[in-house]
Amino acid sequence: MIRRLPPEVADAIAAGEVVERPASVVKELVENALDAGARRITVEVRGAGRTLVRVGDDGAGIAPEELPLAFLRHATSKVRRLEDLGAIGTLGFRGEALASMAAVAEVECRSRGASIRLRAGEVVDTGSAAPTPGTVLEVRDLFANTPARLKFLKSEATENAAATQVVRGYALLRPDVRFELAVDGRRVLATSGDGDRPAAVAAVLGGQVAEAMLALQAEGVAGMVSEPRLSRGTREATVLAVNARPVSSHRLQHALEEAYLGRLERGRYPIAVLDLAVPAHEVDVNVHPAKREVRFRDEGALYGRVQRAVLAALGGARPYAMSLPTVAAAAGEPVRQMTLHEPAAALAEEAPAPAPVALPLRPLGQVLDGYLVAEGPDGLVLVDQHAAHERVLYNRFLARLRGAPAPSQPLLLPQAVDLDAGQVAAAADHRDRLRAIGFEVEDFGPRTLRVLAAPVETAPERIEGALIDLLSALGGVRSEDHLEQAAASIACHSAVRFGDPMGLAEQRRLLEELERAEDSVTCPHGRPTRLDLSSQELRRHFRRNY
């Protein structure tokens, strides 16, 4: 038998699509404040949001006569006609948020001298309030009338973290708005609201992180991205937005990560705040109940815009740096060992590196079977010889794959290389790519190629392994990044090995090539190529700075 659901059941179902957890309440109320033109937003969370979520703002507020209407489903000031859905210019528009909260909690709203209180979707009290600017909205006892929903909430720490993440995201995207967040009476976030994005990043993520961020503003993409020396083990430090609306987009996330290809190690992700300006009629934000996902008219064009903007910003990345702790001045106090900035998570807590030197490095020698020591105009430089040579060769091979001349060396004795079926297919499909790298091959049986010539940089004993890995890279990855993967593969096989001896002339040539190379901070796999120790750090350590 088909029955029409009672209103309270229908309201609870609808509320479940919008209010999934306390962080959802924070998100919806902050968005309403921003839509109201607020320049100051205060958020308070108690009891992991189940006890209280309070959001106050200095926006336009709600007219007293419209206050009861604001809590009815599908009542909104942001959409009037069906055509308006084709060009949404506000963060909220469906008119479901306040009604959904009122259905599963006790809600009190004070705005422009009036107040209203609702419980389980019913108005229980109305009255007057102090005529303060903006709106204050309190949500108490969340899910009290739907106890089954409480069982699906996580721990208090997890729910607090989710609510904090919402405010952090908007604070990074809207540096022109002053945000304050308190959790259980303790202030955990405060921004100035003066429009300075680096200052907002410092307030949210810390000053040391802010100093390792690069600003970008190109092709309608604005924000900041981290230098390769600063990364995280998850994607949680990435904030993507369209017209200042946080969104989830696998395609745009991929565009960001592809820009870091060859700059970050596998499993490491950048810190980023990216806001794309897209005409309202070219983006559909009405495809997800919580508005987390959007649909674009031309996603490919946005992909390219993000990549170009991030790549341009990464051109200003600085090398890794080494800092020495201050020598203890007190007599008898032990001297600590010097510490190195690491490219992993610990690096985020360290001070930023000095600007890269542009003058030639003078080689001093080779230590520990693989590190080159050089003197530069600003101090000492340690270079990982294999990583540095990989970067130089990667750039060279990638340029050949994109059309640069490809010198090769004929082999006195051609080498026969046995392949599997996938590698044979890749060789047939990418014969021009092999030639661009410097390989000249011919068929020598069903699953065998004979190598007639190889890149001049590849040692004869490494030709077979280099060719096999190159074919695997060409045949086993996405078409949009197979050139980079192929260049990285052949560069790894061709580069000088860690532990190989290098004379001073070879060291000098490598250092010169490294300084001329683009993106020389890391090798193509994301490992650092060099570590700088400035003369200022040396003077400070040996107390010669006075």
XYZ file of C-alpha atoms in Angstrom:
546
model
C 0.000 0.000 0.000
C 1.381 3.415 -0.979
C 1.090 6.083 1.718
C 2.082 9.692 1.845
C 4.772 10.225 4.468
C 3.837 12.282 7.514
C 5.396 15.784 7.415
C 7.759 15.096 10.308
C 9.137 11.980 8.570
C 9.571 13.800 5.262
C 11.323 16.672 7.049
C 13.682 14.284 8.835
C 14.572 12.561 5.551
C 15.230 15.899 3.870
C 17.292 17.056 6.835
C 19.450 13.964 6.544
C 20.543 15.035 3.060
C 21.706 18.454 4.263
C 22.700 18.012 7.919
C 24.910 14.946 8.048
C 26.990 15.988 11.069
C 27.749 19.109 13.149
C 30.229 20.283 10.523
C 27.317 20.466 8.056
C 25.590 22.948 10.364
C 28.739 25.060 10.546
C 29.092 24.996 6.764
C 25.519 26.047 6.029
C 25.481 28.853 8.606
C 28.841 30.244 7.493
C 27.642 30.209 3.881
C 24.466 32.066 4.871
C 26.588 34.675 6.653
C 28.792 35.149 3.604
C 25.750 35.438 1.343
C 24.475 38.163 3.681
C 27.630 40.174 3.020
C 29.231 39.589 6.418
C 32.736 40.909 7.033
C 33.070 39.319 10.459
C 31.936 35.796 11.337
C 32.302 34.167 14.747
C 31.759 30.444 15.203
C 31.466 28.635 18.521
C 31.280 24.861 18.872
C 30.574 23.036 22.139
C 30.253 19.335 22.818
C 31.589 18.497 19.345
C 28.675 20.464 17.877
C 26.025 18.247 19.413
C 25.549 20.551 22.390
C 25.860 23.880 20.568
C 26.817 25.472 17.295
C 26.602 29.261 17.362
C 27.373 31.433 14.345
C 27.202 35.217 14.503
C 27.841 37.702 11.712
C 27.557 41.385 10.873
C 25.736 40.861 7.591
C 22.443 42.231 6.307
C 20.305 40.147 8.658
C 16.695 38.979 8.263
C 13.694 41.297 8.394
C 11.559 40.601 11.520
C 8.431 39.840 9.472
C 10.362 37.296 7.382
C 11.977 35.450 10.279
C 9.336 32.651 10.542
C 9.375 32.235 6.765
C 13.144 31.633 6.753
C 12.637 28.283 8.517
C 10.128 26.866 6.053
C 11.393 24.362 3.496
C 12.261 25.811 0.084
C 11.893 29.373 1.350
C 14.798 31.461 0.063
C 15.699 34.972 -1.026
C 18.290 33.732 -3.513
C 16.209 32.057 -6.230
C 12.981 33.444 -7.677
C 12.528 31.813 -11.071
C 13.464 28.536 -12.705
C 15.935 30.400 -14.918
C 17.874 31.500 -11.823
C 19.067 27.914 -11.297
C 21.168 28.242 -14.452
C 23.375 30.964 -12.940
C 23.683 30.530 -9.177
C 25.752 33.365 -7.710
C 25.328 32.601 -4.015
C 26.633 29.830 -1.772
C 23.151 28.835 -0.633
C 20.034 28.782 -2.791
C 17.753 25.828 -2.045
C 16.161 27.146 1.131
C 16.639 23.816 2.936
C 19.410 24.491 5.448
C 17.534 26.312 8.222
C 14.472 24.084 7.860
C 16.634 20.969 8.045
C 18.371 22.161 11.220
C 15.076 23.038 12.842
C 13.795 19.534 12.051
C 16.574 17.765 13.991
C 17.549 20.250 16.714
C 16.496 23.231 18.779
C 17.248 26.413 16.856
C 17.181 30.032 17.997
C 17.742 32.946 15.652
C 18.144 36.639 16.539
C 18.288 39.241 13.801
C 17.417 42.926 13.416
C 15.630 43.210 16.737
C 13.541 40.013 16.488
C 14.002 36.433 17.667
C 12.472 33.046 17.006
C 12.970 29.629 18.583
C 12.024 26.298 17.006
C 12.182 22.678 18.126
C 11.604 19.639 15.889
C 10.474 21.942 13.114
C 7.798 23.717 15.186
C 7.905 27.329 16.362
C 7.889 27.390 20.176
C 8.614 31.055 20.857
C 8.931 34.429 19.141
C 9.872 37.777 20.562
C 12.159 40.759 20.419
C 15.932 40.913 20.703
C 18.646 43.523 20.956
C 18.919 45.341 17.622
C 22.508 44.307 16.923
C 23.916 44.162 13.383
C 23.667 40.928 11.463
C 22.374 37.578 12.671
C 23.131 35.193 15.531
C 21.940 31.639 15.048
C 22.251 28.907 17.696
C 21.698 25.205 17.064
C 21.411 23.152 20.273
C 20.918 19.457 21.015
C 21.565 18.348 17.465
C 19.794 15.067 16.573
C 18.116 14.990 20.013
C 14.818 13.987 18.402
C 16.505 11.534 16.013
C 18.738 9.480 18.346
C 19.536 6.938 15.625
C 21.530 9.651 13.854
C 23.721 10.158 16.922
C 25.103 6.645 16.608
C 26.700 7.509 13.292
C 28.684 10.457 14.608
C 32.390 9.966 15.210
C 34.388 10.812 18.304
C 34.379 14.331 19.693
C 37.889 14.923 18.379
C 36.865 13.852 14.866
C 33.707 15.976 14.820
C 35.578 18.998 16.159
C 38.233 18.518 13.493
C 35.579 18.373 10.762
C 33.940 21.585 11.962
C 37.319 23.295 12.246
C 38.219 22.204 8.726
C 35.107 23.913 7.363
C 36.000 27.246 8.956
C 39.644 26.915 7.958
C 38.661 26.395 4.339
C 36.532 29.525 4.178
C 39.109 31.545 6.105
C 41.686 30.636 3.442
C 39.327 31.357 0.564
C 37.982 34.624 1.942
C 40.863 36.579 3.470
C 38.671 39.691 3.240
C 36.402 38.308 5.975
C 37.410 38.133 9.630
C 36.851 34.640 11.027
C 36.977 33.581 14.657
C 36.435 30.016 15.859
C 36.170 28.782 19.428
C 35.866 25.116 20.398
C 34.657 24.397 23.936
C 35.614 27.908 25.016
C 39.119 27.835 23.497
C 39.878 30.043 20.513
C 41.484 27.913 17.838
C 41.426 30.251 14.833
C 41.351 33.983 14.178
C 42.057 35.873 10.966
C 42.404 39.598 10.415
C 39.989 39.940 7.503
C 42.173 42.568 5.827
C 42.298 40.748 2.473
C 45.915 39.598 2.862
C 45.901 35.939 1.785
C 49.437 35.146 3.044
C 48.392 36.542 6.435
C 45.288 34.340 6.383
C 47.418 31.312 5.524
C 49.741 32.178 8.414
C 46.796 32.477 10.812
C 45.289 29.167 9.706
C 48.321 26.998 8.871
C 51.150 28.748 10.694
C 53.764 31.311 9.765
C 56.400 28.787 8.713
C 53.998 27.157 6.278
C 52.940 30.556 4.926
C 56.546 31.459 4.130
C 56.902 28.297 2.037
C 53.814 29.090 -0.052
C 53.817 30.595 -3.540
C 51.151 33.061 -4.649
C 49.449 32.582 -7.998
C 47.068 34.710 -10.016
C 46.587 33.713 -13.631
C 43.751 32.915 -16.035
C 41.101 33.335 -13.372
C 42.898 31.061 -10.889
C 43.903 32.722 -7.608
C 45.398 31.378 -4.416
C 48.603 29.854 -3.092
C 50.453 26.561 -3.518
C 53.315 25.077 -1.529
C 56.866 24.810 -2.717
C 57.899 21.206 -3.446
C 59.927 21.107 -0.222
C 56.667 21.394 1.736
C 54.143 18.588 1.399
C 51.663 16.416 3.278
C 50.889 12.718 3.356
C 47.192 13.245 2.506
C 45.089 15.548 0.336
C 43.429 17.188 3.341
C 45.607 20.300 2.991
C 44.142 21.071 -0.445
C 41.261 23.537 -0.722
C 39.675 23.754 -4.173
C 36.932 26.267 -4.846
C 34.886 27.657 -7.694
C 33.763 31.243 -7.226
C 34.791 30.951 -3.544
C 32.616 27.830 -3.107
C 34.601 24.810 -1.804
C 34.105 21.899 -4.176
C 35.215 18.327 -4.623
C 36.553 17.682 -8.122
C 38.742 14.697 -8.941
C 39.604 16.275 -12.282
C 40.824 19.571 -10.819
C 42.655 17.728 -8.025
C 44.408 15.683 -10.686
C 45.380 18.856 -12.550
C 46.988 20.210 -9.379
C 48.881 16.998 -8.644
C 50.053 16.637 -12.252
C 51.673 20.067 -11.979
C 53.811 18.616 -9.175
C 54.777 15.541 -11.171
C 58.545 15.183 -10.867
C 58.610 17.555 -7.906
C 57.046 15.487 -5.121
C 57.707 11.938 -4.068
C 54.990 9.365 -4.630
C 52.421 9.526 -1.837
C 53.140 13.190 -1.024
C 50.634 15.961 -1.778
C 50.919 19.749 -1.934
C 49.293 22.312 0.308
C 47.100 24.437 -1.909
C 44.329 27.018 -1.838
C 42.911 27.473 -5.338
C 39.867 29.524 -6.268
C 38.681 29.411 -9.886
C 36.618 32.254 -11.292
C 34.055 30.652 -13.604
C 31.029 32.392 -15.157
C 27.940 31.306 -13.246
C 26.217 29.957 -16.336
C 29.166 27.624 -17.038
C 29.003 25.736 -13.731
C 26.151 23.697 -12.268
C 26.243 23.619 -8.461
C 22.881 21.902 -8.135
C 24.055 18.307 -8.601
C 24.600 17.269 -4.968
C 22.349 17.755 -1.904
C 25.261 19.129 0.138
C 26.633 21.132 -2.846
C 30.014 19.419 -2.550
C 30.240 18.464 -6.208
C 29.785 20.662 -9.254
C 29.566 20.109 -12.988
C 31.406 22.253 -15.530
C 30.498 23.051 -19.095
C 34.148 22.845 -20.228
C 36.108 20.854 -17.661
C 39.076 20.372 -19.980
C 39.675 24.117 -20.259
C 39.617 24.473 -16.462
C 42.081 21.591 -16.166
C 44.521 23.435 -18.389
C 44.034 26.725 -16.543
C 44.832 25.136 -13.191
C 47.928 23.387 -14.507
C 49.325 26.483 -16.193
C 48.753 28.674 -13.151
C 50.361 26.199 -10.744
C 53.323 25.513 -13.037
C 53.962 29.243 -13.380
C 53.956 29.641 -9.592
C 56.296 26.684 -9.065
C 58.911 28.433 -11.155
C 59.693 30.483 -8.033
C 60.313 27.481 -5.753
C 63.437 27.563 -3.578
C 65.855 24.725 -2.730
C 65.970 22.776 0.497
C 68.065 24.365 3.237
C 70.085 23.198 6.229
C 70.031 25.115 9.491
C 72.304 24.738 12.475
C 71.008 25.165 16.046
C 72.422 27.959 18.106
C 75.486 26.859 20.062
C 74.791 26.911 23.793
C 76.269 30.019 25.352
C 76.209 28.716 28.882
C 79.362 26.929 30.028
C 78.991 23.193 30.251
C 75.747 23.053 28.270
C 75.993 20.321 25.618
C 76.100 21.366 21.984
C 73.339 19.839 19.855
C 73.988 18.194 16.536
C 73.095 20.020 13.345
C 69.677 19.287 11.895
C 68.561 18.942 8.294
C 65.304 20.108 6.793
C 63.571 17.046 5.384
C 61.210 17.036 2.383
C 58.609 15.072 4.329
C 56.052 16.176 6.907
C 58.682 17.309 9.396
C 59.798 19.956 6.936
C 56.546 21.828 7.424
C 57.640 22.734 10.927
C 61.002 24.175 9.861
C 61.948 27.672 8.732
C 61.930 28.379 4.979
C 65.027 28.124 2.850
C 66.938 31.136 1.541
C 66.503 32.150 -2.076
C 68.416 29.970 -4.569
C 71.813 31.205 -5.689
C 72.195 32.041 -9.362
C 76.001 32.145 -9.597
C 78.143 29.089 -10.523
C 79.031 26.567 -7.835
C 82.687 25.624 -7.281
C 83.107 21.856 -6.677
C 85.152 20.921 -3.605
C 84.902 17.152 -3.752
C 82.799 14.037 -3.241
C 81.878 12.631 0.176
C 80.024 9.579 1.510
C 80.030 7.811 -1.876
C 77.501 10.038 -3.556
C 77.310 13.624 -2.346
C 79.080 16.517 -4.048
C 80.302 19.383 -1.864
C 80.410 22.788 -3.523
C 80.991 26.386 -2.575
C 78.547 29.013 -3.687
C 78.372 32.775 -3.241
C 76.171 32.354 -0.168
C 77.727 29.334 1.550
C 78.062 25.595 1.091
C 75.901 23.333 -1.049
C 75.533 19.549 -0.795
C 74.313 17.837 -3.958
C 72.961 14.302 -4.356
C 74.782 13.332 -7.536
C 72.226 10.773 -8.720
C 69.192 12.986 -8.031
C 70.873 15.982 -9.651
C 71.872 14.041 -12.759
C 68.374 12.559 -12.950
C 66.867 16.053 -13.040
C 69.274 17.224 -15.742
C 68.642 14.150 -17.908
C 64.899 14.175 -17.284
C 64.625 17.709 -18.634
C 66.774 16.751 -21.599
C 64.824 13.589 -22.474
C 61.481 15.314 -21.996
C 62.556 18.048 -24.404
C 63.465 15.369 -26.968
C 60.094 13.686 -26.566
C 58.513 17.052 -27.298
C 60.526 17.606 -30.469
C 64.102 18.573 -29.592
C 67.007 16.922 -31.508
C 67.918 13.461 -30.197
C 71.598 12.480 -30.462
C 72.274 8.775 -30.206
C 75.276 6.468 -30.296
C 75.393 3.456 -32.681
C 76.292 0.228 -30.934
C 79.282 -1.761 -32.173
C 77.400 -4.929 -31.231
C 73.601 -4.580 -31.424
C 71.834 -5.878 -28.340
C 68.857 -8.246 -28.454
C 66.221 -7.502 -25.798
C 63.400 -9.923 -24.942
C 60.039 -8.286 -24.127
C 56.615 -9.286 -22.878
C 53.475 -8.823 -24.973
C 52.641 -5.386 -23.520
C 56.137 -4.085 -24.159
C 56.097 -5.390 -27.730
C 52.823 -3.518 -28.324
C 54.266 -0.357 -26.778
C 57.311 -0.596 -29.043
C 55.070 -0.833 -32.106
C 52.855 2.050 -30.977
C 55.661 4.362 -29.864
C 58.448 3.779 -32.377
C 58.657 7.549 -32.934
C 59.003 8.144 -29.190
C 61.867 5.663 -28.973
C 63.593 7.455 -31.824
C 63.020 10.809 -30.111
C 64.776 9.542 -26.997
C 67.695 8.162 -29.027
C 66.836 4.470 -29.450
C 67.048 2.866 -32.875
C 65.453 -0.588 -32.786
C 64.275 -3.237 -35.224
C 62.135 -6.339 -34.866
C 64.154 -9.482 -34.201
C 61.478 -12.071 -33.595
C 57.939 -12.211 -32.149
C 58.990 -10.853 -28.763
C 62.477 -9.544 -29.312
C 63.891 -6.213 -30.404
C 67.415 -5.572 -31.557
C 68.867 -2.268 -30.350
C 71.036 -0.631 -33.023
C 71.611 2.705 -31.243
C 70.922 4.142 -27.809
C 70.948 7.579 -26.134
C 74.469 8.938 -25.700
C 73.805 9.372 -21.977
C 72.939 5.702 -21.349
C 75.789 3.395 -20.433
C 75.933 0.202 -22.575
C 75.365 -2.097 -19.591
C 72.131 -0.229 -18.737
C 70.574 -0.186 -22.213
C 68.430 -3.299 -21.779
C 66.928 -2.264 -18.457
C 66.401 1.281 -19.692
C 64.546 0.127 -22.806
C 62.330 -2.320 -20.913
C 61.321 0.264 -18.290
C 60.811 2.895 -20.979
C 58.401 0.661 -22.904
C 56.557 -0.190 -19.689
C 56.164 3.524 -18.970
C 54.974 4.324 -22.497
C 52.436 1.520 -22.524
C 51.183 1.458 -18.955
C 50.142 4.993 -17.975
C 47.589 7.594 -19.002
C 48.228 9.304 -22.311
C 48.325 12.744 -20.694
C 51.382 11.986 -18.586
C 53.165 9.167 -20.446
C 55.857 11.511 -21.759
C 56.844 12.553 -18.242
C 56.835 8.967 -17.016
C 58.932 7.859 -19.970
C 61.456 10.660 -19.485
C 61.735 9.877 -15.768
C 62.287 6.186 -16.490
C 65.125 6.643 -18.975
C 66.698 9.407 -16.853
C 66.874 7.095 -13.828
C 68.686 4.404 -15.830
C 71.054 6.860 -17.504
C 72.044 8.979 -14.498
C 75.262 8.499 -12.576
C 74.692 6.082 -9.722
C 74.976 6.906 -6.054
C 78.455 5.695 -5.146
C 80.012 6.127 -8.604
C 83.255 8.137 -8.374
C 83.262 11.511 -10.137
C 86.314 13.630 -10.985
C 86.332 17.377 -10.410
C 85.707 18.076 -14.102
C 82.625 15.821 -14.054
C 81.430 17.408 -10.826
C 81.820 20.910 -12.283
C 79.898 19.966 -15.427
C 77.049 18.431 -13.422
C 76.804 21.432 -11.107
C 76.706 23.810 -14.072
C 73.979 21.773 -15.754
C 71.975 21.567 -12.526
C 72.010 25.334 -12.070
C 70.793 25.841 -15.631
C 68.056 23.194 -15.317
C 64.425 24.096 -14.770
C 62.750 22.764 -11.611
C 66.162 21.829 -10.238
C 64.958 21.687 -6.621
C 63.972 18.011 -6.934
C 64.626 15.014 -9.129
C 61.765 13.702 -11.308
C 60.676 11.442 -8.449
C 60.390 14.328 -6.003
C 63.585 13.779 -3.991
C 65.645 16.908 -3.274
C 68.729 17.449 -5.404
C 70.597 19.875 -3.174
C 70.825 21.177 0.372
C 72.055 24.699 1.107
C 73.957 25.840 4.192
C 74.269 29.614 4.141
C 77.325 31.515 5.304
C 75.069 33.289 7.787
C 74.195 29.937 9.381
C 77.892 29.046 9.579
C 78.791 32.370 11.198
C 75.957 32.007 13.671
C 76.970 28.462 14.583
C 80.634 29.389 15.152
C 79.636 32.652 16.840
C 81.369 34.841 14.268
C 78.368 37.087 13.694
C 79.576 39.804 16.057
